[in-house]
Amino acid sequence: MGGMVDTLEHLAGTAVLVCAGDGPVVRGEADALDLIVEAGQRGAAWTAVPVGRLADEFFELRNGIAGAILQKFVNYGMGLAVLGDLSRHTAGSASVRDLVRESNRGRHHWFVPDLDDLEARLSRLYPQVGR
């Protein structure tokens, strides 16, 4: 099995499991749980998943997959950051745009363009760290 590997990085003093772009696609709750377990075993508080690792069905909000996956992360106390360009999913869907906006107002899951943006958000969420 070649390709990139998931790495543990510290962003703004927070341990984040940064998932490789070419890993298995997250299609549902079982796949989400695999990531949560891996992140937890490695001591991460957040998991960063490239948008390309989410099945297209995640963005078809009627089917409930996104809600179930996001809730799974909340239930286990694991933050989730979806990394990358979402324009192909948000362009034709007001409901996806709403999901992104609402998520980015919260403290549990965010949709961000890159790790720099994630680090900036984490430093605001946990301002006491590293000061």
JSON list of C-alpha atoms in Angstrom, two decimals:
[
{"chain": "A", "resi": 1, "resn": "MET", "atom": "CA", "xyz": [0.00, 0.00, 0.00]},
{"chain": "A", "resi": 2, "resn": "GLY", "atom": "CA", "xyz": [1.81, 3.11, -1.20]},
{"chain": "A", "resi": 3, "resn": "GLY", "atom": "CA", "xyz": [0.80, 6.72, -1.12]},
{"chain": "A", "resi": 4, "resn": "MET", "atom": "CA", "xyz": [0.80, 9.25, 1.63]},
{"chain": "A", "resi": 5, "resn": "VAL", "atom": "CA", "xyz": [0.16, 8.47, 5.26]},
{"chain": "A", "resi": 6, "resn": "ASP", "atom": "CA", "xyz": [-1.92, 10.21, 7.89]},
{"chain": "A", "resi": 7, "resn": "THR", "atom": "CA", "xyz": [0.28, 12.41, 10.06]},
{"chain": "A", "resi": 8, "resn": "LEU", "atom": "CA", "xyz": [-0.09, 13.87, 13.53]},
{"chain": "A", "resi": 9, "resn": "GLU", "atom": "CA", "xyz": [0.61, 17.59, 13.49]},
{"chain": "A", "resi": 10, "resn": "HIS", "atom": "CA", "xyz": [0.41, 20.23, 16.18]},
{"chain": "A", "resi": 11, "resn": "LEU", "atom": "CA", "xyz": [-1.44, 23.34, 15.04]},
{"chain": "A", "resi": 12, "resn": "ALA", "atom": "CA", "xyz": [-1.78, 26.18, 17.55]},
{"chain": "A", "resi": 13, "resn": "GLY", "atom": "CA", "xyz": [-0.88, 23.72, 20.30]},
{"chain": "A", "resi": 14, "resn": "THR", "atom": "CA", "xyz": [-3.62, 21.29, 19.26]},
{"chain": "A", "resi": 15, "resn": "ALA", "atom": "CA", "xyz": [-2.89, 17.74, 18.10]},
{"chain": "A", "resi": 16, "resn": "VAL", "atom": "CA", "xyz": [-4.51, 17.22, 14.69]},
{"chain": "A", "resi": 17, "resn": "LEU", "atom": "CA", "xyz": [-4.55, 14.00, 12.69]},
{"chain": "A", "resi": 18, "resn": "VAL", "atom": "CA", "xyz": [-4.01, 15.25, 9.12]},
{"chain": "A", "resi": 19, "resn": "CYS", "atom": "CA", "xyz": [-5.39, 12.61, 6.78]},
{"chain": "A", "resi": 20, "resn": "ALA", "atom": "CA", "xyz": [-3.62, 11.80, 3.53]},
{"chain": "A", "resi": 21, "resn": "GLY", "atom": "CA", "xyz": [-5.36, 12.88, 0.35]},
{"chain": "A", "resi": 22, "resn": "ASP", "atom": "CA", "xyz": [-5.27, 9.43, -1.17]},
{"chain": "A", "resi": 23, "resn": "GLY", "atom": "CA", "xyz": [-6.66, 7.42, 1.75]},
{"chain": "A", "resi": 24, "resn": "PRO", "atom": "CA", "xyz": [-9.95, 5.54, 1.88]},
{"chain": "A", "resi": 25, "resn": "VAL", "atom": "CA", "xyz": [-13.11, 7.47, 1.06]},
{"chain": "A", "resi": 26, "resn": "VAL", "atom": "CA", "xyz": [-15.39, 8.29, 3.98]},
{"chain": "A", "resi": 27, "resn": "ARG", "atom": "CA", "xyz": [-18.79, 6.96, 2.94]},
{"chain": "A", "resi": 28, "resn": "GLY", "atom": "CA", "xyz": [-20.63, 6.71, 6.24]},
{"chain": "A", "resi": 29, "resn": "GLU", "atom": "CA", "xyz": [-20.54, 6.42, 10.00]},
{"chain": "A", "resi": 30, "resn": "ALA", "atom": "CA", "xyz": [-18.33, 3.31, 10.08]},
{"chain": "A", "resi": 31, "resn": "ASP", "atom": "CA", "xyz": [-15.63, 5.07, 8.04]},
{"chain": "A", "resi": 32, "resn": "ALA", "atom": "CA", "xyz": [-15.96, 8.13, 10.28]},
{"chain": "A", "resi": 33, "resn": "LEU", "atom": "CA", "xyz": [-15.55, 5.95, 13.35]},
{"chain": "A", "resi": 34, "resn": "ASP", "atom": "CA", "xyz": [-12.36, 4.46, 11.87]},
{"chain": "A", "resi": 35, "resn": "LEU", "atom": "CA", "xyz": [-10.92, 7.98, 11.61]},
{"chain": "A", "resi": 36, "resn": "ILE", "atom": "CA", "xyz": [-12.06, 8.93, 15.11]},
{"chain": "A", "resi": 37, "resn": "VAL", "atom": "CA", "xyz": [-10.45, 5.80, 16.57]},
{"chain": "A", "resi": 38, "resn": "GLU", "atom": "CA", "xyz": [-7.20, 6.35, 14.67]},
{"chain": "A", "resi": 39, "resn": "ALA", "atom": "CA", "xyz": [-7.07, 10.00, 15.73]},
{"chain": "A", "resi": 40, "resn": "GLY", "atom": "CA", "xyz": [-7.87, 9.14, 19.34]},
{"chain": "A", "resi": 41, "resn": "GLN", "atom": "CA", "xyz": [-5.22, 6.42, 19.49]},
{"chain": "A", "resi": 42, "resn": "ARG", "atom": "CA", "xyz": [-2.67, 8.94, 18.27]},
{"chain": "A", "resi": 43, "resn": "GLY", "atom": "CA", "xyz": [-3.71, 11.55, 20.80]},
{"chain": "A", "resi": 44, "resn": "ALA", "atom": "CA", "xyz": [-5.37, 13.96, 18.39]},
{"chain": "A", "resi": 45, "resn": "ALA", "atom": "CA", "xyz": [-8.18, 16.32, 19.40]},
{"chain": "A", "resi": 46, "resn": "TRP", "atom": "CA", "xyz": [-9.08, 17.13, 15.78]},
{"chain": "A", "resi": 47, "resn": "THR", "atom": "CA", "xyz": [-9.11, 15.25, 12.49]},
{"chain": "A", "resi": 48, "resn": "ALA", "atom": "CA", "xyz": [-8.42, 17.08, 9.22]},
{"chain": "A", "resi": 49, "resn": "VAL", "atom": "CA", "xyz": [-9.88, 15.30, 6.19]},
{"chain": "A", "resi": 50, "resn": "PRO", "atom": "CA", "xyz": [-9.31, 16.45, 2.61]},
{"chain": "A", "resi": 51, "resn": "VAL", "atom": "CA", "xyz": [-12.61, 17.14, 0.88]},
{"chain": "A", "resi": 52, "resn": "GLY", "atom": "CA", "xyz": [-11.67, 14.60, -1.78]},
{"chain": "A", "resi": 53, "resn": "ARG", "atom": "CA", "xyz": [-11.85, 11.84, 0.84]},
{"chain": "A", "resi": 54, "resn": "LEU", "atom": "CA", "xyz": [-15.55, 12.49, 1.45]},
{"chain": "A", "resi": 55, "resn": "ALA", "atom": "CA", "xyz": [-17.91, 10.55, -0.78]},
{"chain": "A", "resi": 56, "resn": "ASP", "atom": "CA", "xyz": [-20.04, 12.75, -3.03]},
{"chain": "A", "resi": 57, "resn": "GLU", "atom": "CA", "xyz": [-23.05, 11.41, -1.10]},
{"chain": "A", "resi": 58, "resn": "PHE", "atom": "CA", "xyz": [-21.83, 13.37, 1.94]},
{"chain": "A", "resi": 59, "resn": "PHE", "atom": "CA", "xyz": [-22.82, 16.56, 0.10]},
{"chain": "A", "resi": 60, "resn": "GLU", "atom": "CA", "xyz": [-26.29, 15.26, -0.86]},
{"chain": "A", "resi": 61, "resn": "LEU", "atom": "CA", "xyz": [-27.71, 16.43, 2.44]},
{"chain": "A", "resi": 62, "resn": "ARG", "atom": "CA", "xyz": [-31.14, 14.86, 1.96]},
{"chain": "A", "resi": 63, "resn": "ASN", "atom": "CA", "xyz": [-29.68, 11.43, 2.61]},
{"chain": "A", "resi": 64, "resn": "GLY", "atom": "CA", "xyz": [-28.54, 12.32, 6.14]},
{"chain": "A", "resi": 65, "resn": "ILE", "atom": "CA", "xyz": [-24.99, 10.98, 5.71]},
{"chain": "A", "resi": 66, "resn": "ALA", "atom": "CA", "xyz": [-23.29, 14.30, 6.48]},
{"chain": "A", "resi": 67, "resn": "GLY", "atom": "CA", "xyz": [-25.40, 14.81, 9.59]},
{"chain": "A", "resi": 68, "resn": "ALA", "atom": "CA", "xyz": [-24.67, 11.31, 10.85]},
{"chain": "A", "resi": 69, "resn": "ILE", "atom": "CA", "xyz": [-20.92, 11.67, 10.26]},
{"chain": "A", "resi": 70, "resn": "LEU", "atom": "CA", "xyz": [-20.74, 15.11, 11.87]},
{"chain": "A", "resi": 71, "resn": "GLN", "atom": "CA", "xyz": [-22.77, 13.88, 14.85]},
{"chain": "A", "resi": 72, "resn": "LYS", "atom": "CA", "xyz": [-20.43, 10.91, 15.27]},
{"chain": "A", "resi": 73, "resn": "PHE", "atom": "CA", "xyz": [-17.47, 13.28, 15.63]},
{"chain": "A", "resi": 74, "resn": "VAL", "atom": "CA", "xyz": [-19.40, 15.42, 18.14]},
{"chain": "A", "resi": 75, "resn": "ASN", "atom": "CA", "xyz": [-20.41, 12.34, 20.15]},
{"chain": "A", "resi": 76, "resn": "TYR", "atom": "CA", "xyz": [-16.78, 11.28, 20.52]},
{"chain": "A", "resi": 77, "resn": "GLY", "atom": "CA", "xyz": [-15.55, 14.78, 21.30]},
{"chain": "A", "resi": 78, "resn": "MET", "atom": "CA", "xyz": [-13.37, 14.84, 18.19]},
{"chain": "A", "resi": 79, "resn": "GLY", "atom": "CA", "xyz": [-13.15, 17.98, 16.07]},
{"chain": "A", "resi": 80, "resn": "LEU", "atom": "CA", "xyz": [-13.48, 17.57, 12.31]},
{"chain": "A", "resi": 81, "resn": "ALA", "atom": "CA", "xyz": [-12.00, 19.91, 9.73]},
{"chain": "A", "resi": 82, "resn": "VAL", "atom": "CA", "xyz": [-12.80, 19.33, 6.08]},
{"chain": "A", "resi": 83, "resn": "LEU", "atom": "CA", "xyz": [-9.91, 20.74, 4.04]},
{"chain": "A", "resi": 84, "resn": "GLY", "atom": "CA", "xyz": [-9.98, 22.05, 0.52]},
{"chain": "A", "resi": 85, "resn": "ASP", "atom": "CA", "xyz": [-12.03, 23.67, -2.19]},
{"chain": "A", "resi": 86, "resn": "LEU", "atom": "CA", "xyz": [-15.74, 23.02, -1.72]},
{"chain": "A", "resi": 87, "resn": "SER", "atom": "CA", "xyz": [-16.90, 25.11, -4.67]},
{"chain": "A", "resi": 88, "resn": "ARG", "atom": "CA", "xyz": [-18.02, 22.14, -6.73]},
{"chain": "A", "resi": 89, "resn": "HIS", "atom": "CA", "xyz": [-20.32, 21.11, -3.87]},
{"chain": "A", "resi": 90, "resn": "THR", "atom": "CA", "xyz": [-21.50, 24.57, -2.81]},
{"chain": "A", "resi": 91, "resn": "ALA", "atom": "CA", "xyz": [-22.04, 26.02, -6.30]},
{"chain": "A", "resi": 92, "resn": "GLY", "atom": "CA", "xyz": [-25.39, 24.38, -6.90]},
{"chain": "A", "resi": 93, "resn": "SER", "atom": "CA", "xyz": [-26.58, 23.81, -3.36]},
{"chain": "A", "resi": 94, "resn": "ALA", "atom": "CA", "xyz": [-27.88, 26.41, -0.94]},
{"chain": "A", "resi": 95, "resn": "SER", "atom": "CA", "xyz": [-28.21, 23.68, 1.69]},
{"chain": "A", "resi": 96, "resn": "VAL", "atom": "CA", "xyz": [-24.50, 22.81, 1.43]},
{"chain": "A", "resi": 97, "resn": "ARG", "atom": "CA", "xyz": [-23.62, 26.51, 1.65]},
{"chain": "A", "resi": 98, "resn": "ASP", "atom": "CA", "xyz": [-25.81, 26.72, 4.78]},
{"chain": "A", "resi": 99, "resn": "LEU", "atom": "CA", "xyz": [-24.11, 23.65, 6.29]},
{"chain": "A", "resi": 100, "resn": "VAL", "atom": "CA", "xyz": [-20.68, 25.18, 5.71]},
{"chain": "A", "resi": 101, "resn": "ARG", "atom": "CA", "xyz": [-21.71, 28.54, 7.16]},
{"chain": "A", "resi": 102, "resn": "GLU", "atom": "CA", "xyz": [-23.36, 27.02, 10.23]},
{"chain": "A", "resi": 103, "resn": "SER", "atom": "CA", "xyz": [-20.49, 24.60, 10.83]},
{"chain": "A", "resi": 104, "resn": "ASN", "atom": "CA", "xyz": [-17.91, 27.37, 10.61]},
{"chain": "A", "resi": 105, "resn": "ARG", "atom": "CA", "xyz": [-19.77, 29.34, 13.29]},
{"chain": "A", "resi": 106, "resn": "GLY", "atom": "CA", "xyz": [-19.48, 26.44, 15.71]},
{"chain": "A", "resi": 107, "resn": "ARG", "atom": "CA", "xyz": [-16.71, 24.72, 17.64]},
{"chain": "A", "resi": 108, "resn": "HIS", "atom": "CA", "xyz": [-16.97, 21.11, 16.45]},
{"chain": "A", "resi": 109, "resn": "HIS", "atom": "CA", "xyz": [-16.59, 20.91, 12.68]},
{"chain": "A", "resi": 110, "resn": "TRP", "atom": "CA", "xyz": [-15.30, 23.35, 10.15]},
{"chain": "A", "resi": 111, "resn": "PHE", "atom": "CA", "xyz": [-14.89, 23.57, 6.40]},
{"chain": "A", "resi": 112, "resn": "VAL", "atom": "CA", "xyz": [-11.59, 25.33, 5.70]},
{"chain": "A", "resi": 113, "resn": "PRO", "atom": "CA", "xyz": [-9.44, 25.86, 2.60]},
{"chain": "A", "resi": 114, "resn": "ASP", "atom": "CA", "xyz": [-6.17, 24.65, 4.13]},
{"chain": "A", "resi": 115, "resn": "LEU", "atom": "CA", "xyz": [-4.17, 23.87, 7.27]},
{"chain": "A", "resi": 116, "resn": "ASP", "atom": "CA", "xyz": [-3.17, 27.52, 7.72]},
{"chain": "A", "resi": 117, "resn": "ASP", "atom": "CA", "xyz": [-6.82, 28.48, 8.04]},
{"chain": "A", "resi": 118, "resn": "LEU", "atom": "CA", "xyz": [-7.40, 25.57, 10.42]},
{"chain": "A", "resi": 119, "resn": "GLU", "atom": "CA", "xyz": [-4.47, 26.67, 12.57]},
{"chain": "A", "resi": 120, "resn": "ALA", "atom": "CA", "xyz": [-5.81, 30.24, 12.72]},
{"chain": "A", "resi": 121, "resn": "ARG", "atom": "CA", "xyz": [-9.23, 28.95, 13.78]},
{"chain": "A", "resi": 122, "resn": "LEU", "atom": "CA", "xyz": [-7.74, 26.66, 16.43]},
{"chain": "A", "resi": 123, "resn": "SER", "atom": "CA", "xyz": [-5.70, 29.51, 17.87]},
{"chain": "A", "resi": 124, "resn": "ARG", "atom": "CA", "xyz": [-8.95, 31.48, 18.29]},
{"chain": "A", "resi": 125, "resn": "LEU", "atom": "CA", "xyz": [-10.78, 28.48, 19.76]},
{"chain": "A", "resi": 126, "resn": "TYR", "atom": "CA", "xyz": [-8.03, 27.77, 22.29]},
{"chain": "A", "resi": 127, "resn": "PRO", "atom": "CA", "xyz": [-6.45, 31.23, 22.75]},
{"chain": "A", "resi": 128, "resn": "GLN", "atom": "CA", "xyz": [-4.65, 30.34, 25.99]},
{"chain": "A", "resi": 129, "resn": "VAL", "atom": "CA", "xyz": [-2.43, 27.76, 24.29]},
{"chain": "A", "resi": 130, "resn": "GLY", "atom": "CA", "xyz": [1.11, 28.80, 23.47]},
{"chain": "A", "resi": 131, "resn": "ARG", "atom": "CA", "xyz": [0.85, 32.28, 24.96]}
]
